[in-house]
Each structure stands twice: as structure tokens, then as C-alpha cells.
Short mmCIF file of C-alpha atoms in Angstrom, two decimals:
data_model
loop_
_atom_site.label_atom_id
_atom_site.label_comp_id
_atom_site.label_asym_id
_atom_site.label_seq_id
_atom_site.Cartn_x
_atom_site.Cartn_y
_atom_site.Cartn_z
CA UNK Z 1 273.45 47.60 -0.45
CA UNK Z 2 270.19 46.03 -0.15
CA UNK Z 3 268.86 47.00 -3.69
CA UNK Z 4 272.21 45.93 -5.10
CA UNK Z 5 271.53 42.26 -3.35
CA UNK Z 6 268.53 41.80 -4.10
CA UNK Z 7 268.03 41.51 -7.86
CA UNK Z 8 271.56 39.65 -7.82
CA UNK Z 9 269.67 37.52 -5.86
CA UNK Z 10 266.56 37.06 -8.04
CA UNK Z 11 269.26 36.96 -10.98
CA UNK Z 12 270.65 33.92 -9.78
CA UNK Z 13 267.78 32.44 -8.67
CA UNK Z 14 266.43 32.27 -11.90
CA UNK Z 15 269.53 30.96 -13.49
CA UNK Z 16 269.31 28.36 -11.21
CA UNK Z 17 265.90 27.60 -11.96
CA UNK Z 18 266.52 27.46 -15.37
CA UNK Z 19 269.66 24.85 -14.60
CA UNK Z 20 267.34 23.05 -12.90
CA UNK Z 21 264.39 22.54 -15.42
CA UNK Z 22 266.73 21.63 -18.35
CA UNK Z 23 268.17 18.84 -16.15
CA UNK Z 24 265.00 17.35 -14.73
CA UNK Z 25 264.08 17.54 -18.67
CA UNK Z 26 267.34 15.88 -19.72
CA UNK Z 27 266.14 13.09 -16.55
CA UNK Z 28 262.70 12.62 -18.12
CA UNK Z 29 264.08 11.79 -21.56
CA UNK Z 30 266.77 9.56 -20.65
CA UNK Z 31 265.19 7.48 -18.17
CA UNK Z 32 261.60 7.33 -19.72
CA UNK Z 33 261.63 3.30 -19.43
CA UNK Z 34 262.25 3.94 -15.50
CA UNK Z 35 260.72 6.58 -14.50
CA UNK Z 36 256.62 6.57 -17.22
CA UNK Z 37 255.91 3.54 -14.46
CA UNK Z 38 256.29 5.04 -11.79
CA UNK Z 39 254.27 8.23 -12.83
CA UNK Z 40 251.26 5.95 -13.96
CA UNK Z 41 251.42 3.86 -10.84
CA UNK Z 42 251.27 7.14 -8.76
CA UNK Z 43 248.92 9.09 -10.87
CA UNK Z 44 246.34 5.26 -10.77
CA UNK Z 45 247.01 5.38 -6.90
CA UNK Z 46 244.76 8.42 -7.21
CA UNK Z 47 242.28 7.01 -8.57
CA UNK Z 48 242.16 3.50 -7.07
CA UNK Z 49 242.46 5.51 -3.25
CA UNK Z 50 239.55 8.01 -4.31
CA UNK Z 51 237.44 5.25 -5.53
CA UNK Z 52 238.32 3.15 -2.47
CA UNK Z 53 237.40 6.07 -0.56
CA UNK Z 54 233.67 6.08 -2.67
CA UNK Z 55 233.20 2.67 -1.79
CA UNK Z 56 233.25 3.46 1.75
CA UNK Z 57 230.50 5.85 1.58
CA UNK Z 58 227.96 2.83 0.20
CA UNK Z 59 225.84 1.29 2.49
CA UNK Z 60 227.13 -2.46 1.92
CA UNK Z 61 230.62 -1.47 0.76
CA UNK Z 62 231.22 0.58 3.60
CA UNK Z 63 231.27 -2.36 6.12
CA UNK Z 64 234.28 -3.64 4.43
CA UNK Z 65 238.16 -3.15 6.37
CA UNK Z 66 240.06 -0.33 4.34
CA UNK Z 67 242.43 -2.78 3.53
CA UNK Z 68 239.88 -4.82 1.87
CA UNK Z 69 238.44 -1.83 -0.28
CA UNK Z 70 241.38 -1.35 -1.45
CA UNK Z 71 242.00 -4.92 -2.66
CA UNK Z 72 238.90 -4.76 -4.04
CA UNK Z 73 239.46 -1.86 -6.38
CA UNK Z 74 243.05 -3.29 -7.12
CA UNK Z 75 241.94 -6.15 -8.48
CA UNK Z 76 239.48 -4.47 -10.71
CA UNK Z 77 241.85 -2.33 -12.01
CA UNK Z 78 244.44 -5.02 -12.99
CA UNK Z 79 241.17 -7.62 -14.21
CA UNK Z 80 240.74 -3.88 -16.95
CA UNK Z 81 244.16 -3.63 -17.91
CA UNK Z 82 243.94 -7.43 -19.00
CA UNK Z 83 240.81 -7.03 -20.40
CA UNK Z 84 241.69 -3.99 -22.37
CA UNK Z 85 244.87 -5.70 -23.79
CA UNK Z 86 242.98 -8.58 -24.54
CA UNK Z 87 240.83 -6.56 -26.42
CA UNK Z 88 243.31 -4.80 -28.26
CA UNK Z 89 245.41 -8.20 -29.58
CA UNK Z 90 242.35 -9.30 -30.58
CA UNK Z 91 241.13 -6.10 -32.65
CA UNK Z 92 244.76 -6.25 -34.26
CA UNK Z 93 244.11 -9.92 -35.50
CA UNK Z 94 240.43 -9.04 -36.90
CA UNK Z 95 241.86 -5.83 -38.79
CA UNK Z 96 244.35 -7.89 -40.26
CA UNK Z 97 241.76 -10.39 -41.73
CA UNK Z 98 239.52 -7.79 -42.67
CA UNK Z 99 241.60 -5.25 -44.76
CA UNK Z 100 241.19 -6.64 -48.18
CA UNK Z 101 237.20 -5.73 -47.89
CA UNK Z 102 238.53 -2.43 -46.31
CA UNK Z 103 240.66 -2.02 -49.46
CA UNK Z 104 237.72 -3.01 -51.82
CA UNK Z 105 235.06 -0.76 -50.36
CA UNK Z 106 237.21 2.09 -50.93
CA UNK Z 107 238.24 1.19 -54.65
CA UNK Z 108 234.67 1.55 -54.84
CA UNK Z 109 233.74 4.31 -53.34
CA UNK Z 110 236.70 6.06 -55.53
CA UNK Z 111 235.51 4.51 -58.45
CA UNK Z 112 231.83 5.56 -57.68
CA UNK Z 113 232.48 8.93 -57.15
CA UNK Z 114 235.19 9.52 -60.18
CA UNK Z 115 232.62 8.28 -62.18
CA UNK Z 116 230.03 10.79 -61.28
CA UNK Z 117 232.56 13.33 -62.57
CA UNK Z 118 233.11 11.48 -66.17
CA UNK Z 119 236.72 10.72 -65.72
CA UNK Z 120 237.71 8.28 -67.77
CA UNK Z 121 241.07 7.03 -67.01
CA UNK Z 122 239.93 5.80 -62.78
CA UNK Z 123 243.05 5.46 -60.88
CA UNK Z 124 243.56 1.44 -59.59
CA UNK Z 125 243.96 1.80 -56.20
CA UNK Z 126 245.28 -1.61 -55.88
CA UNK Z 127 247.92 -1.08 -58.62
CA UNK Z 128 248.89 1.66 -56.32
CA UNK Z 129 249.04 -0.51 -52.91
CA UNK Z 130 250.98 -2.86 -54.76
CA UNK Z 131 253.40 -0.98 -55.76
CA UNK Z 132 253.79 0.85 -52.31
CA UNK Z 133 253.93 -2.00 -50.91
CA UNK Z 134 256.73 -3.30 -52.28
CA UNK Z 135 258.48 -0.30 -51.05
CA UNK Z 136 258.16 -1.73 -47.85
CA UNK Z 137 260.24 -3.33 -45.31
CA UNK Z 138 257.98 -5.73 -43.68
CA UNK Z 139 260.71 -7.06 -41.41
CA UNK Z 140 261.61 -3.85 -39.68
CA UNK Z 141 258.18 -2.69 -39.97
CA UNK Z 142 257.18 -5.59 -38.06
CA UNK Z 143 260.10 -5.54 -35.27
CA UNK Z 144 259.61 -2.10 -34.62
CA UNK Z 145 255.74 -2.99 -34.42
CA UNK Z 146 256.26 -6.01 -31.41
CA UNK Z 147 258.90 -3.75 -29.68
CA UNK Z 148 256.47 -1.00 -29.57
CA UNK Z 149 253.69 -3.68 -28.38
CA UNK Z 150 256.50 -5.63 -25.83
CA UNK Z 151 257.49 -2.19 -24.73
CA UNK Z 152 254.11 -0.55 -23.72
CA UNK Z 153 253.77 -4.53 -22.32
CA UNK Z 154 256.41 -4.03 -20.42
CA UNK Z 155 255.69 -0.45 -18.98
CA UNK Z 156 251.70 -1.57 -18.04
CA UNK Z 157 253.33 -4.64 -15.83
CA UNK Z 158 256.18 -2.36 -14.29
CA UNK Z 159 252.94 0.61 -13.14
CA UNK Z 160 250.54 -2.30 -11.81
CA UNK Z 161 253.39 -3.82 -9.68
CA UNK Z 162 254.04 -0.27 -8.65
CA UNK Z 163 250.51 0.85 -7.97
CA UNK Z 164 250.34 -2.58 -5.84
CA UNK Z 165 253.05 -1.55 -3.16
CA UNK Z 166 252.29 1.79 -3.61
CA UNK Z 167 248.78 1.03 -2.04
CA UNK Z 168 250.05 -1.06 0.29
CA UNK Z 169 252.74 1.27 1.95
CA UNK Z 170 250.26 4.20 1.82
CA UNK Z 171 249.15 3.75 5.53
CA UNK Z 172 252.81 4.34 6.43
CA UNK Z 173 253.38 7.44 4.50
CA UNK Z 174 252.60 10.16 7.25
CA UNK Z 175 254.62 8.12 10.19
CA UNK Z 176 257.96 8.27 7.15
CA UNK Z 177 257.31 12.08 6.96
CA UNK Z 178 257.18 13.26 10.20
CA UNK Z 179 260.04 10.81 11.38
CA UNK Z 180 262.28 12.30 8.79
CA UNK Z 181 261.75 16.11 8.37
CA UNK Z 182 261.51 18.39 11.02
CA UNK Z 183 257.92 19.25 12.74
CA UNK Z 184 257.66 22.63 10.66
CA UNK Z 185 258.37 20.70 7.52
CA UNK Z 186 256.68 17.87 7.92
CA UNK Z 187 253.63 19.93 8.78
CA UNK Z 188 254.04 21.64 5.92
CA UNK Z 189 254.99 18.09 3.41
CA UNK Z 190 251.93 16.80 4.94
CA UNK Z 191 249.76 19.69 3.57
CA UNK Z 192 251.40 19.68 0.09
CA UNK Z 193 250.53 16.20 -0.13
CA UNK Z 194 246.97 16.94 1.43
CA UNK Z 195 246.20 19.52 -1.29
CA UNK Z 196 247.94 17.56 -4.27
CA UNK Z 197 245.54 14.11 -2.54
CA UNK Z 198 242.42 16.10 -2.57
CA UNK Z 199 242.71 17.96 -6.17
CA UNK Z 200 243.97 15.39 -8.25
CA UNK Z 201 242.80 12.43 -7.05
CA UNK Z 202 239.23 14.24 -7.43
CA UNK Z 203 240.19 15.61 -11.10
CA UNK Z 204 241.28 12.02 -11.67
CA UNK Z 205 238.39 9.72 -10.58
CA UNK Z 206 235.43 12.45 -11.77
CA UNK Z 207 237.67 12.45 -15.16
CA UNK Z 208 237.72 8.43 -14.89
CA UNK Z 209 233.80 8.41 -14.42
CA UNK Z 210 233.27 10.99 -17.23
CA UNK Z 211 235.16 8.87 -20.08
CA UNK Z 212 233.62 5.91 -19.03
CA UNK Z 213 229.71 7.68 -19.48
CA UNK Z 214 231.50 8.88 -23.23
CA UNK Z 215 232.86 5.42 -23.58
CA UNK Z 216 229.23 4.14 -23.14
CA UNK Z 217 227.72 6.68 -25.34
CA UNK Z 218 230.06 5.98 -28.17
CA UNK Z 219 229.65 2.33 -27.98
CA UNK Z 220 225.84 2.37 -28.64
CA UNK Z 221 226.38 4.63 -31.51
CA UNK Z 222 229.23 2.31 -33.27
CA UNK Z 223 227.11 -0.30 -32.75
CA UNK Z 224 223.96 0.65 -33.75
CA UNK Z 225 225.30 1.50 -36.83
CA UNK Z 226 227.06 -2.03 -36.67
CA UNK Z 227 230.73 -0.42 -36.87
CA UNK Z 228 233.77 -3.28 -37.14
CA UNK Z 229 235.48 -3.34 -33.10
CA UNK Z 230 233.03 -1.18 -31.82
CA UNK Z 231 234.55 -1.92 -28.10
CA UNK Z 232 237.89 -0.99 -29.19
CA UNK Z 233 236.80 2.51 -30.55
CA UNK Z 234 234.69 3.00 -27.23
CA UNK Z 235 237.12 2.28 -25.08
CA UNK Z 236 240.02 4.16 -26.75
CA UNK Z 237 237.59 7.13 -26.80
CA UNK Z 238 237.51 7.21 -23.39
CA UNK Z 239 241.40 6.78 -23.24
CA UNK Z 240 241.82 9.73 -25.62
CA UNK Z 241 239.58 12.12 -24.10
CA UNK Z 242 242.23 12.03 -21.13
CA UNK Z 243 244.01 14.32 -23.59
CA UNK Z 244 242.20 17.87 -23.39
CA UNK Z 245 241.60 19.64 -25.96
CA UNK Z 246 242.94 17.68 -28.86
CA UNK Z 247 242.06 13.76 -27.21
CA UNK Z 248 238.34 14.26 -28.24
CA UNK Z 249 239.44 15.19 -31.97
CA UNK Z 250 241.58 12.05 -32.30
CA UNK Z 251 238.90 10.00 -30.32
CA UNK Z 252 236.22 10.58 -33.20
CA UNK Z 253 238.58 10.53 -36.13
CA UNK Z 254 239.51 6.60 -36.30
CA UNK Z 255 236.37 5.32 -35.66
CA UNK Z 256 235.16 7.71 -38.63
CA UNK Z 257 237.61 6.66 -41.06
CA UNK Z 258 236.88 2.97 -40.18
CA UNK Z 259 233.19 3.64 -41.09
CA UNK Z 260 234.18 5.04 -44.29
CA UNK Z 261 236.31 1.64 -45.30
CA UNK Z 262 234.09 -0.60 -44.00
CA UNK Z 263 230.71 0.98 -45.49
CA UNK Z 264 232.21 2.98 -48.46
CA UNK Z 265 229.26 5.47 -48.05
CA UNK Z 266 229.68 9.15 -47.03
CA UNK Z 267 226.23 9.24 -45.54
CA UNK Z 268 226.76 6.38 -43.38
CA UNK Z 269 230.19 8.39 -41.97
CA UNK Z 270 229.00 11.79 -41.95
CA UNK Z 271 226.22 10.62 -39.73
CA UNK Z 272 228.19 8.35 -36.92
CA UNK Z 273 230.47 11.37 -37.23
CA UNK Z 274 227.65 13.75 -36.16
CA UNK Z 275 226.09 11.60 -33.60
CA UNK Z 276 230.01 10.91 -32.15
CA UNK Z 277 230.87 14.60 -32.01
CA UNK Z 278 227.33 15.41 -30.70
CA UNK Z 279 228.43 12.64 -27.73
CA UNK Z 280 231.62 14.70 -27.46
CA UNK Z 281 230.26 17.71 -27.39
CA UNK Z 282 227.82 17.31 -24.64
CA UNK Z 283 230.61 15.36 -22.49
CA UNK Z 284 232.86 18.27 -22.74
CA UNK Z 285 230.42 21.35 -22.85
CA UNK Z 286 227.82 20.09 -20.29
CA UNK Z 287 228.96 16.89 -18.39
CA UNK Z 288 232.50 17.60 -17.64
CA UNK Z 289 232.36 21.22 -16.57
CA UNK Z 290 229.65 20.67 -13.88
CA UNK Z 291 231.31 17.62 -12.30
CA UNK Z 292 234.41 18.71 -12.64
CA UNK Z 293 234.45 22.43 -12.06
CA UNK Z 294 237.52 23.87 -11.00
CA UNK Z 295 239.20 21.07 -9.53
CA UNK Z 296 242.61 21.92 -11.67
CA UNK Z 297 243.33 25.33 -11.50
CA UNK Z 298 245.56 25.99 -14.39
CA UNK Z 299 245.03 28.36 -17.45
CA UNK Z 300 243.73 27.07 -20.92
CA UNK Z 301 247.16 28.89 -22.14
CA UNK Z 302 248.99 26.34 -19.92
CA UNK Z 303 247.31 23.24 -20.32
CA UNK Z 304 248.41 23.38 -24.29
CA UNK Z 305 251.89 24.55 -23.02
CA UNK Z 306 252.08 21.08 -20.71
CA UNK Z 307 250.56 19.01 -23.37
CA UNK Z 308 252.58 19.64 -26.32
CA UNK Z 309 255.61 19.80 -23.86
CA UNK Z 310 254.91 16.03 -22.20
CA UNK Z 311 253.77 14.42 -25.24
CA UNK Z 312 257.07 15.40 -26.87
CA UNK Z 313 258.56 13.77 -23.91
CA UNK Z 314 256.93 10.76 -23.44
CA UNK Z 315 254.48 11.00 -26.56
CA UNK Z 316 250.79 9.75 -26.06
CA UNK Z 317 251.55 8.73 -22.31
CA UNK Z 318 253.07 11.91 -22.16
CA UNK Z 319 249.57 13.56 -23.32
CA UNK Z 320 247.45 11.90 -21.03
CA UNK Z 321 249.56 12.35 -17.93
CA UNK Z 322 250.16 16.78 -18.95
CA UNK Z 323 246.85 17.83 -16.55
CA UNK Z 324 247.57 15.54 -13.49
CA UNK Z 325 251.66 16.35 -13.41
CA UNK Z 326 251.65 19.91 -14.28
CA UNK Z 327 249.17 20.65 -11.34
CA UNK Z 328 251.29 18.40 -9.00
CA UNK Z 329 254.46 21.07 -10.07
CA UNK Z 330 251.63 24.13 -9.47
CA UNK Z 331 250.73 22.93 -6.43
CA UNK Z 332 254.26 22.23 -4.85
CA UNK Z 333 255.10 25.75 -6.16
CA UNK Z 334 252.49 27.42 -4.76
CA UNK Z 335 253.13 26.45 -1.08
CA UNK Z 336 256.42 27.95 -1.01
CA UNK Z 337 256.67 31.85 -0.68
CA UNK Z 338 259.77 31.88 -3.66
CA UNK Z 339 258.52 29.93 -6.20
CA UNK Z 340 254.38 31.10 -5.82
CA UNK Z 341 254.92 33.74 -8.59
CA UNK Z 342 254.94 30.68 -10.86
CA UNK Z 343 252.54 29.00 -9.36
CA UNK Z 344 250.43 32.47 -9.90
CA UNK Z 345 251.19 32.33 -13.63
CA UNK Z 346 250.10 28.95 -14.06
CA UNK Z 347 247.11 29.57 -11.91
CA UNK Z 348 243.64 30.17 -13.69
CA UNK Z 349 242.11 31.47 -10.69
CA UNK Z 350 244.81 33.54 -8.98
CA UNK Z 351 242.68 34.66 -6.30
CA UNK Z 352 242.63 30.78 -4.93
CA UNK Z 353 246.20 30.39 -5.14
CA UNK Z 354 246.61 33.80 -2.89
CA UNK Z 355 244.10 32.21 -0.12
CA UNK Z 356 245.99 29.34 0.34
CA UNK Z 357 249.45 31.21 0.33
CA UNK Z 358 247.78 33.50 3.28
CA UNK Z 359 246.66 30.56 5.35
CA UNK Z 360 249.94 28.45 5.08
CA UNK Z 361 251.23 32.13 6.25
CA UNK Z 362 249.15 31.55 9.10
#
């Protein structure tokens, strides 16, 4: 009777499972306004608490009251969010004003290079952006421009309020646990969160500190080379290479095609494209590896599998936040006996997710 039960058992379990996922996925599509917030508020929590926590280690720094850390780092974070929207409304006026040179610098590059291959009859590029252009619909190109602008506004307000009581009801977070679950449970909440604390907010603030060194190296290169918004391309680098894999690809690629309308010149591309990728290459193949190790223990197989799953959700948000909220959902799953299996297939190093199965056994 036993065997009968049992794969009935598994049977429905699965089903279940299944249930489950397509409804938490029907959740994060409809109530993406509520609910991206709250994610980037928790997933910045993890990096303003683990740099908090790093400021407590300097000699000076370390002096400080927690409380006053903490401050500390959430008021830089909020003084960058204004400075890098501030920096983007202002980019977005000066591309504006300088597209007409863009446009002319690549009539003539076009023009330069037909003419190397004697065609005769050189296609007007501007005749053609005319008549495009008229094609247009400025006015709903233009309100589905500001409601794109007052929506990611809107969502970057919502996560700093967030991240602001989140850091300030942090303290109180273990006595809410164990007053509401039971003592095995809470014990065993309080680990989930220990593990999920110590492996993301590491990922997070090593991650942080690694886009910032290719957000440096970037900038010199743009402008030595005297590239239009060089700040903007640094810092949206940075932003992009979040995104594994594919973030560093898209990082390099607009700056590049910038250089090519605002020089005209092939050389002048092909080498900021070299030196960028070079930047890339070492930040990814050298840098990031040894700081970061194996602080996210999920399979190259997977991380492609969460990133094209939440950036169809919640598009390029959705990219940036894959890493940190798939290995949340690993981690949960691996401290419970039925769901580790999944937490095994996820797992790049399965061996790791076994040892800490045994010692929550224990």
C-alpha cells in the first residue's frame, strides 16, 4: 500500500507545484507596479546593510552607533539615485540638441564610403529620415515616452521609501519571528534568512563594488577619446553589467554606436570598442571571479533560464534582479527536505547544497 501512496503522493505534489508557480507568475505580472518596489527596496537593503556592516570595520567609521551607519549609507544611496536621474534628464536634453550633427556625420560617413566603391546614385539619408519621419506619431510617441519616464519615476520613489522603513524595522525582525512561529520554526526562518543575509547581500555589495571599478574604467576611456555623455555611458555600464551574461554586450554597444555618429570614423569606434571590451573582459574574466567566487551557487544553464524568464516579466528590471531572486527561491528550497531536489537542480555545486541539508538535519 505504501508503493501505491507514495508516487500518488509525489504525483500530486508536483501538480500542486506546478498550480502554484503559474499563479505566483500570474501575481508577478499583474501587480508589477506593486510588487518591482518592493523587490528593489529589499534586494538595496542588501546592499545598504552589507555596506553599513563595512563601515563598521573602519577605524573612524566604526565608532559611529549602528543606527547612524546606516543613515549614513541611506542617504548616499538616495543623494545617487538623484544624481543618476539628474544625469539622465540632462543627457536626454543634450542628445536632443545634438542629433542633427549625429545625422550629418553619418550622411558622411555613408557618402564617404559609397564613394570608395564608385556608386553613383548615393542614397540621401536625410530624404530618407524625412520621409520616415513623417510616418511618425510624435504625440503618442511622446506620451508613451513621459509615461515610461513618470513610471520608472514613480517606481524609484516607491523602493527608496521602502528601503527607508525597511532599514529602520530591521532591528525588530528576529523579536517578529520568534514571537510568531513556533521555536522549531522560527529557528529554522531565522537560518533561511541567515543564509539568504550572508549570500546575497555579499553577491550584491562585491557585485556593487565591481561595476563601479568598470564604471570607472569605462569613463576614462569615453573620455579620453572625448565621447558625447561620457558619464551617462559609464554609469549605465555599470547598471548593465548587473545583467550576466548579456548586460556587458549591451553595456559596450551604445556607447559604440554613439562614437560612430558623433566621429563618423570606423577607426575611432573600432578602437573605444576594443579598449571597452578589453575593460569588460578583464572585469568579468579576472576581477569578478576572484572577488566574487562562488557566492551564488546556481548553474550557468539556470542563470539564462532566470534571466530570460524575469526580464519577460518585468523587462530590464526584471534582468537585473534574475541572480539575486532566483537564489533567494534556491535557497528557501534547499532548507526544506521536499523541495531540496530543486534546489539540487538549480545548484552549481551540489555537494554544498547536501552539507547544509545534513547540518539543518542536525
Amino acid at each position: 500500500m505504501l508503493e501505491k501512496t507514495d508516487p500518488l503522493r509525489a504525483f500530486i505534489t508536483l501538480v500542486l507545484a506546478v498550480i502554484l508557480a503559474v499563479l505566483v507568475g500570474w501575481i508577478l505580472v499583474v501587480g508589477r507596479s506593486v510588487l518591482m518596489p518592493i523587490f528593489i527596496a529589499v534586494i538595496s537593503v542588501y546592499v545598504l546593510l552589507t555596506a553599513s556592516e563595512a563601515l563598521g570595520r573602519l577605524p573612524v567609521l566604526g565608532r559611529l552607533p549602528e543606527w547612524m551607519r546606516r543613515g549614513l549609507v541611506l542617504a548616499i544611496f538616495v543623494l545617487a539615485l538623484v544624481m543618476l536621474a539628474s544625469v539622465m534628464v540632462g543627457t536626454a536634453e543634450q542628445v536632443i540638441a545634438r542629433l542633427p550633427v549625429y545625422q550629418k556625420n553619418l550622411t558622411d560617413m555613408l557618402t564617404g564610403i559609397l564613394s570608395r566603391f564608385d556608386i553613383e546614385e548615393i542614397p540621401n539619408l536625410s530624404t530618407l529620415v524625412e520621409t520616415l519621419w513623417g510616418r511618425i506619431n510624435l504625440q503618442r510617441l511622446a506620451a508613451v515616452s513621459l509615461g515610461s519616464v513618470g513610471s520608472l519615476a514613480g517606481i524609484i520613489v516607491m523602493a527608496v521609501v521602502y528601503s527607508t522603513f525597511l532599514m529602520a524595522e530591521r532591528g525588530g525582525f528576529a523579536r517578529k519571528i520568534a514571537a510568531a512561529l513556533p521555536r522549531d520554526r522560527a529557528s529554522q526562518t531565522h537560518t533561511i534568512v541567515r543564509d539568504i543575509n550572508r549570500s546575497i547581500g555579499e553577491y550584491l555589495a562585491v557585485k556593487t563594488f565591481v561595476n563601479v571599478i568598470l564604471g570607472a574604467l569605462s569613463f576614462v576611456v569615453l573620455k579620453l577619446f572625448g565621447v558625447d555623455f561620457a558619464l551617462f555611458w559609464a554609469v549605465l555600464i555599470g547598471l548593465l553589467n548587473y545583467i550576466p551574461y548579456v548586460g556587458s554586450l549591451m553595456g559596450v554597444m551604445f556607447p559604440v554606436l554613439l562614437t560612430l555618429a558623433q566621429y563618423g570614423s570606423l577607426q575611432t569606434t573600432l578602437l573605444v570598442a576594443v579598449l571597452l571590451t578589453s575593460a569588460q573582459m578583464w572585469v568579468g574574466n579576472a576581477l569578478e571571479p576572484r572577488m566574487i567566487g562562488r557566492r551564488i551557487n546556481m548553474s550557468p544553464f539556470v542563470v539564462l533560464v532566470s534571466l530570460a524568464l524575469w526580464s519577460s516579466l518585468w523587462g530590464i528590471p526584471g534582468a537585473i534582479l534574475a541572480i539575486p531572486l532566483t537564489s533567494i527561491i534556491a535557497i528557501i528550497m534547499a532548507n526544506f527536505e521536499s523541495t531540496r531536489p530543486i534546489a539540487l537542480l538549480l545548484a552549481d555545486d551540489v555537494q554544498a547544497v547536501l552539507h547544509n541539508g545534513e547540518e539543518e538535519e542536525r
